[in-house]
Short mmCIF file of C-alpha atoms and ligand atoms in Angstrom, two decimals:
data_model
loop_
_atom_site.label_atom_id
_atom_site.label_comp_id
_atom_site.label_asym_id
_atom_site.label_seq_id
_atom_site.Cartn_x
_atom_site.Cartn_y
_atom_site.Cartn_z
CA UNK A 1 -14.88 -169.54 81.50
CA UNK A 2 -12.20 -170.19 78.69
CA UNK A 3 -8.79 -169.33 79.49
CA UNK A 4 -7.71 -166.40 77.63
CA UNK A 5 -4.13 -167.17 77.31
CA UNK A 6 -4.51 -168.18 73.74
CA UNK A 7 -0.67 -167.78 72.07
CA UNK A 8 2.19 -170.54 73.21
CA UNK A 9 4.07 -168.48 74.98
CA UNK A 10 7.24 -170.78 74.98
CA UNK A 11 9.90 -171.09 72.65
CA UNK A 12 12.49 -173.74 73.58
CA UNK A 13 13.60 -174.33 77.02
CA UNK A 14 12.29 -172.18 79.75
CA UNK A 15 14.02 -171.21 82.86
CA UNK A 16 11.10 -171.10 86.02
CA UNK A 17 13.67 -170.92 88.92
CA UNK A 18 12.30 -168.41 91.61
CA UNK A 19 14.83 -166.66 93.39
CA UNK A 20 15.01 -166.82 96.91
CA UNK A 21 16.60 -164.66 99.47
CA UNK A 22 17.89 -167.61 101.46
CA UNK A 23 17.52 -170.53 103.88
CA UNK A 24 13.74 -170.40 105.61
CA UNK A 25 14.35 -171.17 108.77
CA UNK A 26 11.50 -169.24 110.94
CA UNK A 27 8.54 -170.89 111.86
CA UNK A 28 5.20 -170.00 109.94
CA UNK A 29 2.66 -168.26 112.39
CA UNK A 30 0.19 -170.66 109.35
CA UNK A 31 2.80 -173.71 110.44
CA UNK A 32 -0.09 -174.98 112.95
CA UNK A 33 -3.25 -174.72 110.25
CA UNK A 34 -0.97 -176.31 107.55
CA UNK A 35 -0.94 -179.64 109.46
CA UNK A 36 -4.38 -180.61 108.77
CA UNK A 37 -4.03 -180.75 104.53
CA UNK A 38 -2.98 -183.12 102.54
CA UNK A 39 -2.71 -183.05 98.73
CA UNK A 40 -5.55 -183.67 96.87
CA UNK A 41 -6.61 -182.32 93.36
CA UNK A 42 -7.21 -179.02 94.76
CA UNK A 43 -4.38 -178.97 96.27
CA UNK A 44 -0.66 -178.98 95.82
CA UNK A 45 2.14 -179.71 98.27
CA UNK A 46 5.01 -177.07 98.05
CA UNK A 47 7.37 -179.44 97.02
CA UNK A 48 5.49 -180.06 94.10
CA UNK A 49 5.51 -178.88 90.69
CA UNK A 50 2.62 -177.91 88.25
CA UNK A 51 3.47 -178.49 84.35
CA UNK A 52 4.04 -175.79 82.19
CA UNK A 53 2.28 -178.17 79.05
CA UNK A 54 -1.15 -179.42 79.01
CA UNK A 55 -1.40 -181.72 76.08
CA UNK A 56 -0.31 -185.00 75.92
CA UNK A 57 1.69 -184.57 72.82
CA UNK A 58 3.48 -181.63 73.81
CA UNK A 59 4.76 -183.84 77.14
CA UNK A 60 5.68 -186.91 75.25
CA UNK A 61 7.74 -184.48 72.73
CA UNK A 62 9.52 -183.00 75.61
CA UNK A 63 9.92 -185.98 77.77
CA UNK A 64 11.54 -187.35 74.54
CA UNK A 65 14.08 -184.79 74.80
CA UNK A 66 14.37 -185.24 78.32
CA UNK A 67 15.08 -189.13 77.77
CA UNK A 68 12.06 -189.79 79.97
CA UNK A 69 13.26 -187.85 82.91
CA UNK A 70 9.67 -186.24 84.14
CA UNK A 71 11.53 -183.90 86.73
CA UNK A 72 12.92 -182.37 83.80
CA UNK A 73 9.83 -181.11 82.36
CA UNK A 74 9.42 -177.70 82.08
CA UNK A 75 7.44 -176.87 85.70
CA UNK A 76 6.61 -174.27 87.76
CA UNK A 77 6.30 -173.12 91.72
CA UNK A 78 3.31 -173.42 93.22
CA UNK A 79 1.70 -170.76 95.53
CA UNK A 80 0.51 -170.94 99.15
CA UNK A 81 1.42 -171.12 102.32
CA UNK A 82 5.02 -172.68 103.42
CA UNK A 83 5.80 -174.01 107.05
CA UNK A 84 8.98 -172.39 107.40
CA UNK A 85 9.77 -168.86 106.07
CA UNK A 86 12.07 -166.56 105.78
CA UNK A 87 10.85 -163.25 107.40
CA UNK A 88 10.39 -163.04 110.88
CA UNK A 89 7.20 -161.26 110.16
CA UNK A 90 6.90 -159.25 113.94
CA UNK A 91 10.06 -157.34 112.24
CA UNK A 92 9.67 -156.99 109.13
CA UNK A 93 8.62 -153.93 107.38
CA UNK A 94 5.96 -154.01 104.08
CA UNK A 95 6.24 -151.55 101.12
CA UNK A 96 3.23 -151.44 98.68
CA UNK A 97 3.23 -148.95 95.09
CA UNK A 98 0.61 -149.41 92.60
CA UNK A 99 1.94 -148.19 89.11
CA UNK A 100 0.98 -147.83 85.66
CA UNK A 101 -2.71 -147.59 84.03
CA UNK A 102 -5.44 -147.77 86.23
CA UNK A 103 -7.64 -151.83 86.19
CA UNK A 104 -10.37 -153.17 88.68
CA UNK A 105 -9.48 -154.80 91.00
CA UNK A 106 -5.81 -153.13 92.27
CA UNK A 107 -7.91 -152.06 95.39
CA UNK A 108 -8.80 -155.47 96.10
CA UNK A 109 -5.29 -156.68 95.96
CA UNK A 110 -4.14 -153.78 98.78
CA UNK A 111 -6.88 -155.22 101.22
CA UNK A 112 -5.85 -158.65 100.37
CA UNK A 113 -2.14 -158.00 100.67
CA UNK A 114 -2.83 -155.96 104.09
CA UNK A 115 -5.17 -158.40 105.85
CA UNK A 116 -2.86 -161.45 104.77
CA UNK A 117 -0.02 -159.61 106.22
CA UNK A 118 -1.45 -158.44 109.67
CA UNK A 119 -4.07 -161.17 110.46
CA UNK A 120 -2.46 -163.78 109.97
CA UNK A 121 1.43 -163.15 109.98
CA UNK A 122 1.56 -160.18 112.40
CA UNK A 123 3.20 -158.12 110.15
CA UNK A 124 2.94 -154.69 112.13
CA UNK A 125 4.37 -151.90 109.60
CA UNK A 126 2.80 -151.43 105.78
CA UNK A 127 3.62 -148.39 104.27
CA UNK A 128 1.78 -147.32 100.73
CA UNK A 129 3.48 -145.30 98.62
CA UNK A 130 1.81 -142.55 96.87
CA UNK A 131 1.67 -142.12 92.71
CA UNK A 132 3.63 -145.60 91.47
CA UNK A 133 7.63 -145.16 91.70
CA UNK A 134 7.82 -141.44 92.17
CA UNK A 135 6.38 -142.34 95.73
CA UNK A 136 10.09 -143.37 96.39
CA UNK A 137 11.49 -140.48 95.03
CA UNK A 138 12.33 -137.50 97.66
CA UNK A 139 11.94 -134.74 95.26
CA UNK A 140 8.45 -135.62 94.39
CA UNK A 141 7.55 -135.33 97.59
CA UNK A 142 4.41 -137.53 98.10
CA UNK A 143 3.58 -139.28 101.37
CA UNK A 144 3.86 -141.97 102.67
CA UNK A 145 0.32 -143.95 104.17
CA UNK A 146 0.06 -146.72 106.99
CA UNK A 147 -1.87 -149.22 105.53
CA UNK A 148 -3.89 -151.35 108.15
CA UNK A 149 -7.00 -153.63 108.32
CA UNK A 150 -8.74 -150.49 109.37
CA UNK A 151 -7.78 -148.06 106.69
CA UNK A 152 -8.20 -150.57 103.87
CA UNK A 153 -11.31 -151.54 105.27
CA UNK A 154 -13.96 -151.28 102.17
CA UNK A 155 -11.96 -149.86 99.46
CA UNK A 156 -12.59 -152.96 97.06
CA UNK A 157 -15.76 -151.63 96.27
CA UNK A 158 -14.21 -148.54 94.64
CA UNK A 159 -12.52 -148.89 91.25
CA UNK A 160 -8.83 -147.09 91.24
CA UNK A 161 -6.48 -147.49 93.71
CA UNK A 162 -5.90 -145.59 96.81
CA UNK A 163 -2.41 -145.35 96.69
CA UNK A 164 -2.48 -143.21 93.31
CA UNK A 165 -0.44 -144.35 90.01
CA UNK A 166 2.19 -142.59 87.80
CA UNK A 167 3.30 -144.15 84.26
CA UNK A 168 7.16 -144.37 84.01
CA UNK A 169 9.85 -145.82 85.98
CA UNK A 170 12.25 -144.08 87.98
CA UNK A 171 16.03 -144.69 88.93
CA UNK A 172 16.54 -148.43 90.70
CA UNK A 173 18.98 -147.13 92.90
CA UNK A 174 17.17 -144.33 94.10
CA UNK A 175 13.69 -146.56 95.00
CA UNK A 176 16.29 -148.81 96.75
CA UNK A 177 18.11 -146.35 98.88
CA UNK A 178 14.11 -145.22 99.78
CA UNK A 179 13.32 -149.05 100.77
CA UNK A 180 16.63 -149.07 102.66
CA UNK A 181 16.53 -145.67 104.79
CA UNK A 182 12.58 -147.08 105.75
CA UNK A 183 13.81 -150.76 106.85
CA UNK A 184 11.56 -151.96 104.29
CA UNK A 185 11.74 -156.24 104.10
CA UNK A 186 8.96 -156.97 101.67
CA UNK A 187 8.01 -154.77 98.61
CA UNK A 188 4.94 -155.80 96.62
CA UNK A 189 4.70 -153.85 93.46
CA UNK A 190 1.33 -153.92 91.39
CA UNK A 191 1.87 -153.16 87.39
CA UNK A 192 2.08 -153.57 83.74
CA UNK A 193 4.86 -154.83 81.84
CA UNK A 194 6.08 -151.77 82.38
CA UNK A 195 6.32 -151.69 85.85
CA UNK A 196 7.20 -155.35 86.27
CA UNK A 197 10.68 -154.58 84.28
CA UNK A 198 11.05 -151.60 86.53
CA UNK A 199 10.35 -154.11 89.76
CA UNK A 200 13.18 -156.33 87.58
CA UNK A 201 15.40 -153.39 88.39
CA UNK A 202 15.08 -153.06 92.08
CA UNK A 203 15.35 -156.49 92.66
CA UNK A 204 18.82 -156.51 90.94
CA UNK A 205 20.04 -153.24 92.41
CA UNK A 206 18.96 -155.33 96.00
CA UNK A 207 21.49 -158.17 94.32
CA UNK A 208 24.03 -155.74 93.61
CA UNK A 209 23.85 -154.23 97.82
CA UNK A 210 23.44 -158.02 99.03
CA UNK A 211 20.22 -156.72 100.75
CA UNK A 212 17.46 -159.06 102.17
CA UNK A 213 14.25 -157.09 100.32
CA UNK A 214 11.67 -159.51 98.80
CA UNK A 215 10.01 -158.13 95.53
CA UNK A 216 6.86 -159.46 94.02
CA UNK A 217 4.70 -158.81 91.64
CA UNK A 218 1.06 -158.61 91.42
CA UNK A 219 0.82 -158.71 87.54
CA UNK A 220 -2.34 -155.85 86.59
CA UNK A 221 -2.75 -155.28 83.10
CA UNK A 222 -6.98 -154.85 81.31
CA UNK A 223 -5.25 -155.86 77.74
CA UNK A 224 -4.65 -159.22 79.10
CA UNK A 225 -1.02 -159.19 77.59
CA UNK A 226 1.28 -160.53 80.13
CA UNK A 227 2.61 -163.98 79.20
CA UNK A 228 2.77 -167.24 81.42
CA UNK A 229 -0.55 -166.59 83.35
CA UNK A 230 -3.98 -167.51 82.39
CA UNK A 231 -5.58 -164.23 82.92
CA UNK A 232 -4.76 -160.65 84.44
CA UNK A 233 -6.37 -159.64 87.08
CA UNK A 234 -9.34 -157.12 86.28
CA UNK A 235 -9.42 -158.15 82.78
CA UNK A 236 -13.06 -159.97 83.17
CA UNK A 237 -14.56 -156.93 84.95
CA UNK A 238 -12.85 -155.02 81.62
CA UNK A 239 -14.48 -156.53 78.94
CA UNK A 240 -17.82 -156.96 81.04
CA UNK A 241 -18.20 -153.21 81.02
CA UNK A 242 -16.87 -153.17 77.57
CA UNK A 243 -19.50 -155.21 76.92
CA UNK A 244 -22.33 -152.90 77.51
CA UNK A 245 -21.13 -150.54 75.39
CA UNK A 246 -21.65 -153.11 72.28
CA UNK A 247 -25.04 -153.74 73.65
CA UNK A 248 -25.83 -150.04 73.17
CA UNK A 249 -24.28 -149.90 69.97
CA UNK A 250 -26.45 -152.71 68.45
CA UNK A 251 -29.53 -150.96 69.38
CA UNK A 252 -28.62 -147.58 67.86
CA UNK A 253 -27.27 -149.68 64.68
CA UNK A 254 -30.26 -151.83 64.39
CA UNK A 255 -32.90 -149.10 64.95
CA UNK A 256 -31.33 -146.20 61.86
CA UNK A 257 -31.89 -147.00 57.73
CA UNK A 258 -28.02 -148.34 57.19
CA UNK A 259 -26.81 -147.72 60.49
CA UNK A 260 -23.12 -148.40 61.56
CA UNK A 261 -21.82 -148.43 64.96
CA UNK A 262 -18.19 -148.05 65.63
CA UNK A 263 -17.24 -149.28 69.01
CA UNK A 264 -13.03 -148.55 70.35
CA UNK A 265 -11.80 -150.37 73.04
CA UNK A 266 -8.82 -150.38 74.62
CA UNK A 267 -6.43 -152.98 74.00
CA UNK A 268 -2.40 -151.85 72.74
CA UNK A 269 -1.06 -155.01 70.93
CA UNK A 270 -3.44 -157.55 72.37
CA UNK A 271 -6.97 -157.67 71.19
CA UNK A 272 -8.55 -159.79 74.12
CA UNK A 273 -10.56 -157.00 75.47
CA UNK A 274 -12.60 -156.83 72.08
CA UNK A 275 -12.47 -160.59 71.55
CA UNK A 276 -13.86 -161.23 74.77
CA UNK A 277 -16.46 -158.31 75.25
CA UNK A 278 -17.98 -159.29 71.40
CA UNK A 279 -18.35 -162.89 72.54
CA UNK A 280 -20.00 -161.56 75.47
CA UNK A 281 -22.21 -159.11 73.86
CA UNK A 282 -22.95 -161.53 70.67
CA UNK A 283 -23.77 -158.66 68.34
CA UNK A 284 -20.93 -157.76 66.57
CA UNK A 285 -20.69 -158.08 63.07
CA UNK A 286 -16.92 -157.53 62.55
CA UNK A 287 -14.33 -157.20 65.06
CA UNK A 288 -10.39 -155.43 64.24
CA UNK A 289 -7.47 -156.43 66.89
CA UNK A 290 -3.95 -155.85 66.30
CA UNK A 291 -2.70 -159.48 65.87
CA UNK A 292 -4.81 -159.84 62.64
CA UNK A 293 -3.67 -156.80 59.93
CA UNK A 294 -6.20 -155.85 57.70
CA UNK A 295 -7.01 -153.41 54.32
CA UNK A 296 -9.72 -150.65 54.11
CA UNK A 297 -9.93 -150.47 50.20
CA UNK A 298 -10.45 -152.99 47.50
CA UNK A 299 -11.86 -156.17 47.13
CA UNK A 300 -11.91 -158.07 50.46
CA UNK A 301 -11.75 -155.40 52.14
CA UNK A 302 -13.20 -154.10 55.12
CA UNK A 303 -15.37 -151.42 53.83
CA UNK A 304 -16.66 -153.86 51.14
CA UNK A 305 -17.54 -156.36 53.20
CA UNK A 306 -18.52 -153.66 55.48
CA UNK A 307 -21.07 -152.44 52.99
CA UNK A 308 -22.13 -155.72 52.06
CA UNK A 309 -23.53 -156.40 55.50
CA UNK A 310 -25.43 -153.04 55.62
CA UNK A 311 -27.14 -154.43 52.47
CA UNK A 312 -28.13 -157.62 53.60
CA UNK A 313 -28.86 -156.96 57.35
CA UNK A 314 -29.76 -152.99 57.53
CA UNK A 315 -26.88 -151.91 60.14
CA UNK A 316 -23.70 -152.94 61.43
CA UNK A 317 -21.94 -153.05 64.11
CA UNK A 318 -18.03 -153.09 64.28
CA UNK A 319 -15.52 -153.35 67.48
CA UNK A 320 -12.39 -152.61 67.00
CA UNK A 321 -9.08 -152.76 69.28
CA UNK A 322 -7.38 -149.61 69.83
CA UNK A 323 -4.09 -151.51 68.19
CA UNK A 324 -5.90 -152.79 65.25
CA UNK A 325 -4.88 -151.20 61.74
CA UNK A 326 -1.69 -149.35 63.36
CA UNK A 327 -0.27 -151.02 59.34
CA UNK A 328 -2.66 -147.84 58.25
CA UNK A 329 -0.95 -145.69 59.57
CA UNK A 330 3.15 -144.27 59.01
CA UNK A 331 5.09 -144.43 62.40
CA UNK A 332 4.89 -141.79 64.27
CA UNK A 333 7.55 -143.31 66.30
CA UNK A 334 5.69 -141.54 69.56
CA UNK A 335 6.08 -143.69 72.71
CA UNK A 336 4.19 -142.64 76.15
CA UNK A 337 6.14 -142.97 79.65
CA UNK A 338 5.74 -146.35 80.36
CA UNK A 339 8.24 -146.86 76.64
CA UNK A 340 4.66 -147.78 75.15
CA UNK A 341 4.43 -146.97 71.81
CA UNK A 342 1.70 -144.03 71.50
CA UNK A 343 -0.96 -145.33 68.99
CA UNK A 344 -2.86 -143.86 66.02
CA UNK A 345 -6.54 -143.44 66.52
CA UNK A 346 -8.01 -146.12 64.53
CA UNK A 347 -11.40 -145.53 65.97
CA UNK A 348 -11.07 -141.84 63.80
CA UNK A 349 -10.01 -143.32 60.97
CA UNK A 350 -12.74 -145.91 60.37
CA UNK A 351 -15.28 -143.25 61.43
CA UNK A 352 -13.66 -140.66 58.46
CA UNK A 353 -13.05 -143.71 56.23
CA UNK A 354 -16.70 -145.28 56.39
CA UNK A 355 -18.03 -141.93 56.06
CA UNK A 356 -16.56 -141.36 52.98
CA UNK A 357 -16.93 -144.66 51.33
CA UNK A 358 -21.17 -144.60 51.95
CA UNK A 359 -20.71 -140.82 50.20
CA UNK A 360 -18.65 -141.43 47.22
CA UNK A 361 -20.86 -144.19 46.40
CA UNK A 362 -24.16 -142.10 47.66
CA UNK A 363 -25.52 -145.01 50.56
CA UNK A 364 -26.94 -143.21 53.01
CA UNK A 365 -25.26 -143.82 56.34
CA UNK A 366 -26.50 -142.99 59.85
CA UNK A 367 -23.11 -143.69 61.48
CA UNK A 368 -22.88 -143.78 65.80
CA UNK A 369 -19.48 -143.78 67.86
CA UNK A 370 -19.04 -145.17 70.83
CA UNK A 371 -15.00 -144.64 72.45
CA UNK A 372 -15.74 -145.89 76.51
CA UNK A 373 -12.51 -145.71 76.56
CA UNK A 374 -11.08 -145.59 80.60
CA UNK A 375 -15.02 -146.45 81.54
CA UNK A 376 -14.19 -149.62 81.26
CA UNK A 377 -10.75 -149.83 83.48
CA UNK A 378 -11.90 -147.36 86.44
CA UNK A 379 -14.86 -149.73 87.46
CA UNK A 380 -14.51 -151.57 90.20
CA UNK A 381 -13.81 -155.47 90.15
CA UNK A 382 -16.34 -157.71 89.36
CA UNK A 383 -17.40 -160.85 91.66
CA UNK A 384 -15.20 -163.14 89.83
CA UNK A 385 -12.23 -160.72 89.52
CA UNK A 386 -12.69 -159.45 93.35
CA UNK A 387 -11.73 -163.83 93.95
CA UNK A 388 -9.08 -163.36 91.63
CA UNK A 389 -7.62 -160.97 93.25
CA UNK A 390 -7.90 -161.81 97.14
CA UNK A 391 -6.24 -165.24 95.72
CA UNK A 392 -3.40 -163.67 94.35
CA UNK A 393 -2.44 -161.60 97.08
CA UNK A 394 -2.57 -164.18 99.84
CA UNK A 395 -0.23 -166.04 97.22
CA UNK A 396 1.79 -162.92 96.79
CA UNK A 397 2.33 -162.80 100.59
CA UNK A 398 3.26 -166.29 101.38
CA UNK A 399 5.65 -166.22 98.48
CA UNK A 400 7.13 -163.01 99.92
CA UNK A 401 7.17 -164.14 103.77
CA UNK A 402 9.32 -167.61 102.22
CA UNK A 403 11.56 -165.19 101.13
CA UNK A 404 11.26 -165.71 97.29
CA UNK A 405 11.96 -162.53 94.77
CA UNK A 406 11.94 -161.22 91.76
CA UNK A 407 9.08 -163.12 90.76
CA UNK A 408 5.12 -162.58 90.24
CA UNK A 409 2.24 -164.52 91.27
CA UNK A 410 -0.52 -165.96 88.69
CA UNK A 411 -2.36 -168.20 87.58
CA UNK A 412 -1.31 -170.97 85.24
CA UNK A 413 -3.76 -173.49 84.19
CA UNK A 414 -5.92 -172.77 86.74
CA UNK A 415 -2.78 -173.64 89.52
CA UNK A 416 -1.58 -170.50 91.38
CA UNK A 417 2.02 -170.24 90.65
CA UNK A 418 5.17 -168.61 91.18
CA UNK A 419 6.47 -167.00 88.13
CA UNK A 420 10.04 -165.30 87.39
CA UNK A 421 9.74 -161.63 86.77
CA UNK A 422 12.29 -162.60 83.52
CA UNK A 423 9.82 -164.23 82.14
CA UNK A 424 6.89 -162.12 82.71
CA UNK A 425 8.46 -159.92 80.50
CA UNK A 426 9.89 -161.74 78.33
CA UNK A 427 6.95 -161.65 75.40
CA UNK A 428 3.89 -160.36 74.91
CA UNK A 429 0.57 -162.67 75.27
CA UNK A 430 -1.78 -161.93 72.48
CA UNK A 431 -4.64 -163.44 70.23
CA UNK A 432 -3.35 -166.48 68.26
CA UNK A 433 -4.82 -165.65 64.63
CA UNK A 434 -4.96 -168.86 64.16
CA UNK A 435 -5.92 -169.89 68.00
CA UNK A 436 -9.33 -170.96 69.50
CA UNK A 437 -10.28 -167.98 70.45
CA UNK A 438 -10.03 -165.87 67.21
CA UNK A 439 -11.95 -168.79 65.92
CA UNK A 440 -14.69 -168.39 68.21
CA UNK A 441 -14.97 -164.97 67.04
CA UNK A 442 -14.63 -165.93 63.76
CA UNK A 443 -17.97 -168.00 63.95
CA UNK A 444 -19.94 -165.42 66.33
CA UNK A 445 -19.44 -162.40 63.67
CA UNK A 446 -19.10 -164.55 60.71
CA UNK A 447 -16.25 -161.73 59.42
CA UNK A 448 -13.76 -163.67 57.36
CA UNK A 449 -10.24 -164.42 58.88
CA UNK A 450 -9.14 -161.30 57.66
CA UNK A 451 -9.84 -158.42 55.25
CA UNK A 452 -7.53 -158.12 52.12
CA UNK A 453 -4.58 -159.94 50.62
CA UNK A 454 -3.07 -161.04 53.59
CA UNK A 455 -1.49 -164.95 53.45
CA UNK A 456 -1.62 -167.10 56.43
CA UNK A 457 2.18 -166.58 56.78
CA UNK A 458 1.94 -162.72 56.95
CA UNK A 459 -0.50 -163.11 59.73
CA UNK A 460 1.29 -164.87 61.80
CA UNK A 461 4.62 -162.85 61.19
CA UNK A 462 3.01 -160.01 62.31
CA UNK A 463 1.32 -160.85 65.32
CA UNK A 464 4.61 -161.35 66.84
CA UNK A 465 4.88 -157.50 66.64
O1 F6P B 501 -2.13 -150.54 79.41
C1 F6P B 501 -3.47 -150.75 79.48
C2 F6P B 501 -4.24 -149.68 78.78
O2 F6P B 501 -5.52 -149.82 79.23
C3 F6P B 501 -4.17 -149.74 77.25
O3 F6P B 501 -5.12 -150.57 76.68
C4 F6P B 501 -4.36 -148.32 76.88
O4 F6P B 501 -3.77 -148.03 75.65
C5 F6P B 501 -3.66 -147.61 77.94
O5 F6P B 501 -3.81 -148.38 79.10
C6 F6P B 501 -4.11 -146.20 78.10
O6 F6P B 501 -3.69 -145.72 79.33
P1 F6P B 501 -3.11 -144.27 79.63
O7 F6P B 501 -3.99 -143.30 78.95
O8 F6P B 501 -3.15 -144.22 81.10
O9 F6P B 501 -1.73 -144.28 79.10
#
């Protein structure tokens, strides 16, 4: 499938140095099976790089800046397995915490974290902690689990995750006194942006002590929004189920004189969700994210062209973001507690504003609503995500065992690499207006680019919002 990282991400020179907690210097219980590969085009030897740029013209304007020096290319880590390590793994203690909104496919990551860590570097001790950070916390009292192949045995059939989630992050030096009291070596940490800045925190209040305590990242995120990796884990299962709900829209819209269906999906500041479900579900007729603004009223509009298309075809069908027209609305200036902003229901407002618009002008309207809302995060991973996700644990665990930090795994141009929390945070991946993929939609709806007055220039300022 196309990649779905669709905006450049970089902006002058980029910094993809992984930390590392020191020296490795203990044999790999892998060391043995390593032997045997060489590098081939699958392949890539740890001492290797892969390259941030993919285009021939963006390398030959950076290796003119370089003065030809290819090292200096912006690069990143690769994944996998390394001979020597840094953990002795018999004595080293695991933490896991799942945090943030719920996405297929965070189960699958515990059993692939768990069975990397005890089959095949001994790791003896995983502890889960319950409800994201406040599992840390002593006055929230939750428990603490043993994870082992046993107990995790199965659960990436389910959707959810068994360790429980909580939105918000709590005090750095409080999770690391928690990780120090239980011995803890290796803390993996599955989450949002959100989360990932909190993980950002711990790993500098484990700076600040001089303690040895690996933290990486499983990025998780069904909006697709976290720069410098492909895709986010869970996101394909996402749209697939958003998918069906457009299918069941079409036939209600199709099958009513003048009927409109209004279909919500999830998706903050990034539209991919509804992008990628209405390319899936090729039925949509106009689809609203938040990178492309757009006007209700006047000509151009949406509910012109909106009522144009009920004249010509019979129905309608529209998908919209749940970020998309947030420029209707004033600022509530509401934020939920993960710090994301807390969003006006745009889905209510089309509903109430097509509505009106078929009255005043006396078009009769048989209007359906369709919000699946968390239906579509709380299933569980699909085939492709449940390889996605096995993948990036193993890589999460050889990354931690060599002792790197402050980083997350992903996947980069189809390469599994090593990428610095910093920058995982650092922007905001979303639709390029004027990017393939908007395109694509562009031609499967046949919607214009957008509705309304807006220049070329005022799109793109404001999908850097
Ligand atoms: O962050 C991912 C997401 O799925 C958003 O698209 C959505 O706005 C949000 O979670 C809703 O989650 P909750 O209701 O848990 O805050």
């Amino acid at each position: 499938m196309a990649e779905p990282t669709d905006r450049p991400t970089s902006r002058g020179p980029i910094d993809f140095t992984v930390e590392t907690l020191g020296p490795c210097t203990v044999d790999s219980p892998l060391a043995p099976r390593l032997q045997a590969r060489r590098t081939t085009h699958h392949y890539i030897d740890e001492t290797d790089r892969v390259l941030f740029d993919d285009t021939l013209s963006k390398v030959t304007r950076r290796a003119a800046k370089t003065n030809g020096e290819l090292e200096e290319l912006p690069s990143l880590e690769p994944t996998g397995p390394r001979k020597k390590i840094f953990f002795d793994p018999s004595k080293t203690r695991v933490g896991i915490v799942t945090c943030g909104g719920l996405c297929p496919g965070i189960n699958n990551v515990i059993r692939g974290l768990v069975s990397e860590l005890t089959t095949h570097y001994g790791v003896r001790r995983i502890y889960g902690f319950k409800n994201g950070y406040q599992g840390f916390i002593p006055r929230y009292g939750h428990d603490v689990v043993d994870l082992t192949p046993e107990s995790v045995s199965g659960i990436d059939g389910e959707g959810g995750t068994i360790l429980g989630t909580s939105r918000g992050q709590q005090d750095a030096t409080e999770v690391v006194d928690c990780l120090e009291r239980m011995g803890i070596g290796v803390l993996f940490v599955i989450g949002g942006d959100g989360t990932m800045r909190g993980a950002q925190k711990i790993a500098a209040e484990i700076k600040a002590r001089d303690l040895k305590i690996a933290v990486v990242g499983i990025p998780k995120t069904i909006d697709n929004d976290i720069p410098f990796i492909d895709q986010s884990f869970g996101f394909q299962s996402a749209f697939s189920e958003a998918s069906r709900s457009i299918r069941s829209a079409k036939v209600e819209a199709r099958t009513a004189p003048n009927g409109v269906s209004v279909v919500k999906l999830m998706g903050r500041h990034s539209g991919f969700i509804a992008c990628y479900a209405a390319l899936a579900q090729n039925d949509a007729d106009f689809v609203l994210i938040p990178e492309v603004p757009f006007t209700l009223e006047g000509p151009g509009g949406f509910l012109e062209r909106l009522r144009e298309k009920v004249a010509t075809q019979g129905h309608a069908l529209v998908v919209a973001a749940e970020g998309a027209g947030q420029e209707l609305f004033e600022d509530n200036g509401l934020q939920d507690a993960s710090g994301n902003k807390k969003l006006q229901d745009v889905g209510i407002l089309l509903r109430q504003a097509i509505a009106d618009d078929f009255a005043q002008r006396g078009i009769e309207l048989n209007m359906r609503y369709i919000d699946p809302s968390y239906v579509i995060r709380s299933v569980p991973a699909n085939p492709y995500d449940a390889v996605y996700c096995i993948r990036l644990a193993h890589a999460a665990v050889h990354a931690a065992m060599a002792g790197r930090t402050n980083m997350v795994v992903g996947r980069w141009r189809r390469r599994f690499v090593h990428i610095p929390i910093g920058l995982a945070v650092s922007a905001r991946n979303q639709v390029d207006p004027h990017g393939d993929l908007w395109w694509s939609v562009l031609e499967a709806t046949g919607q214009p680019w957008s509705f309304g007055e807006f220049s070329a220039e005022q799109v793109t300022a404001f999908g850097g919002q």
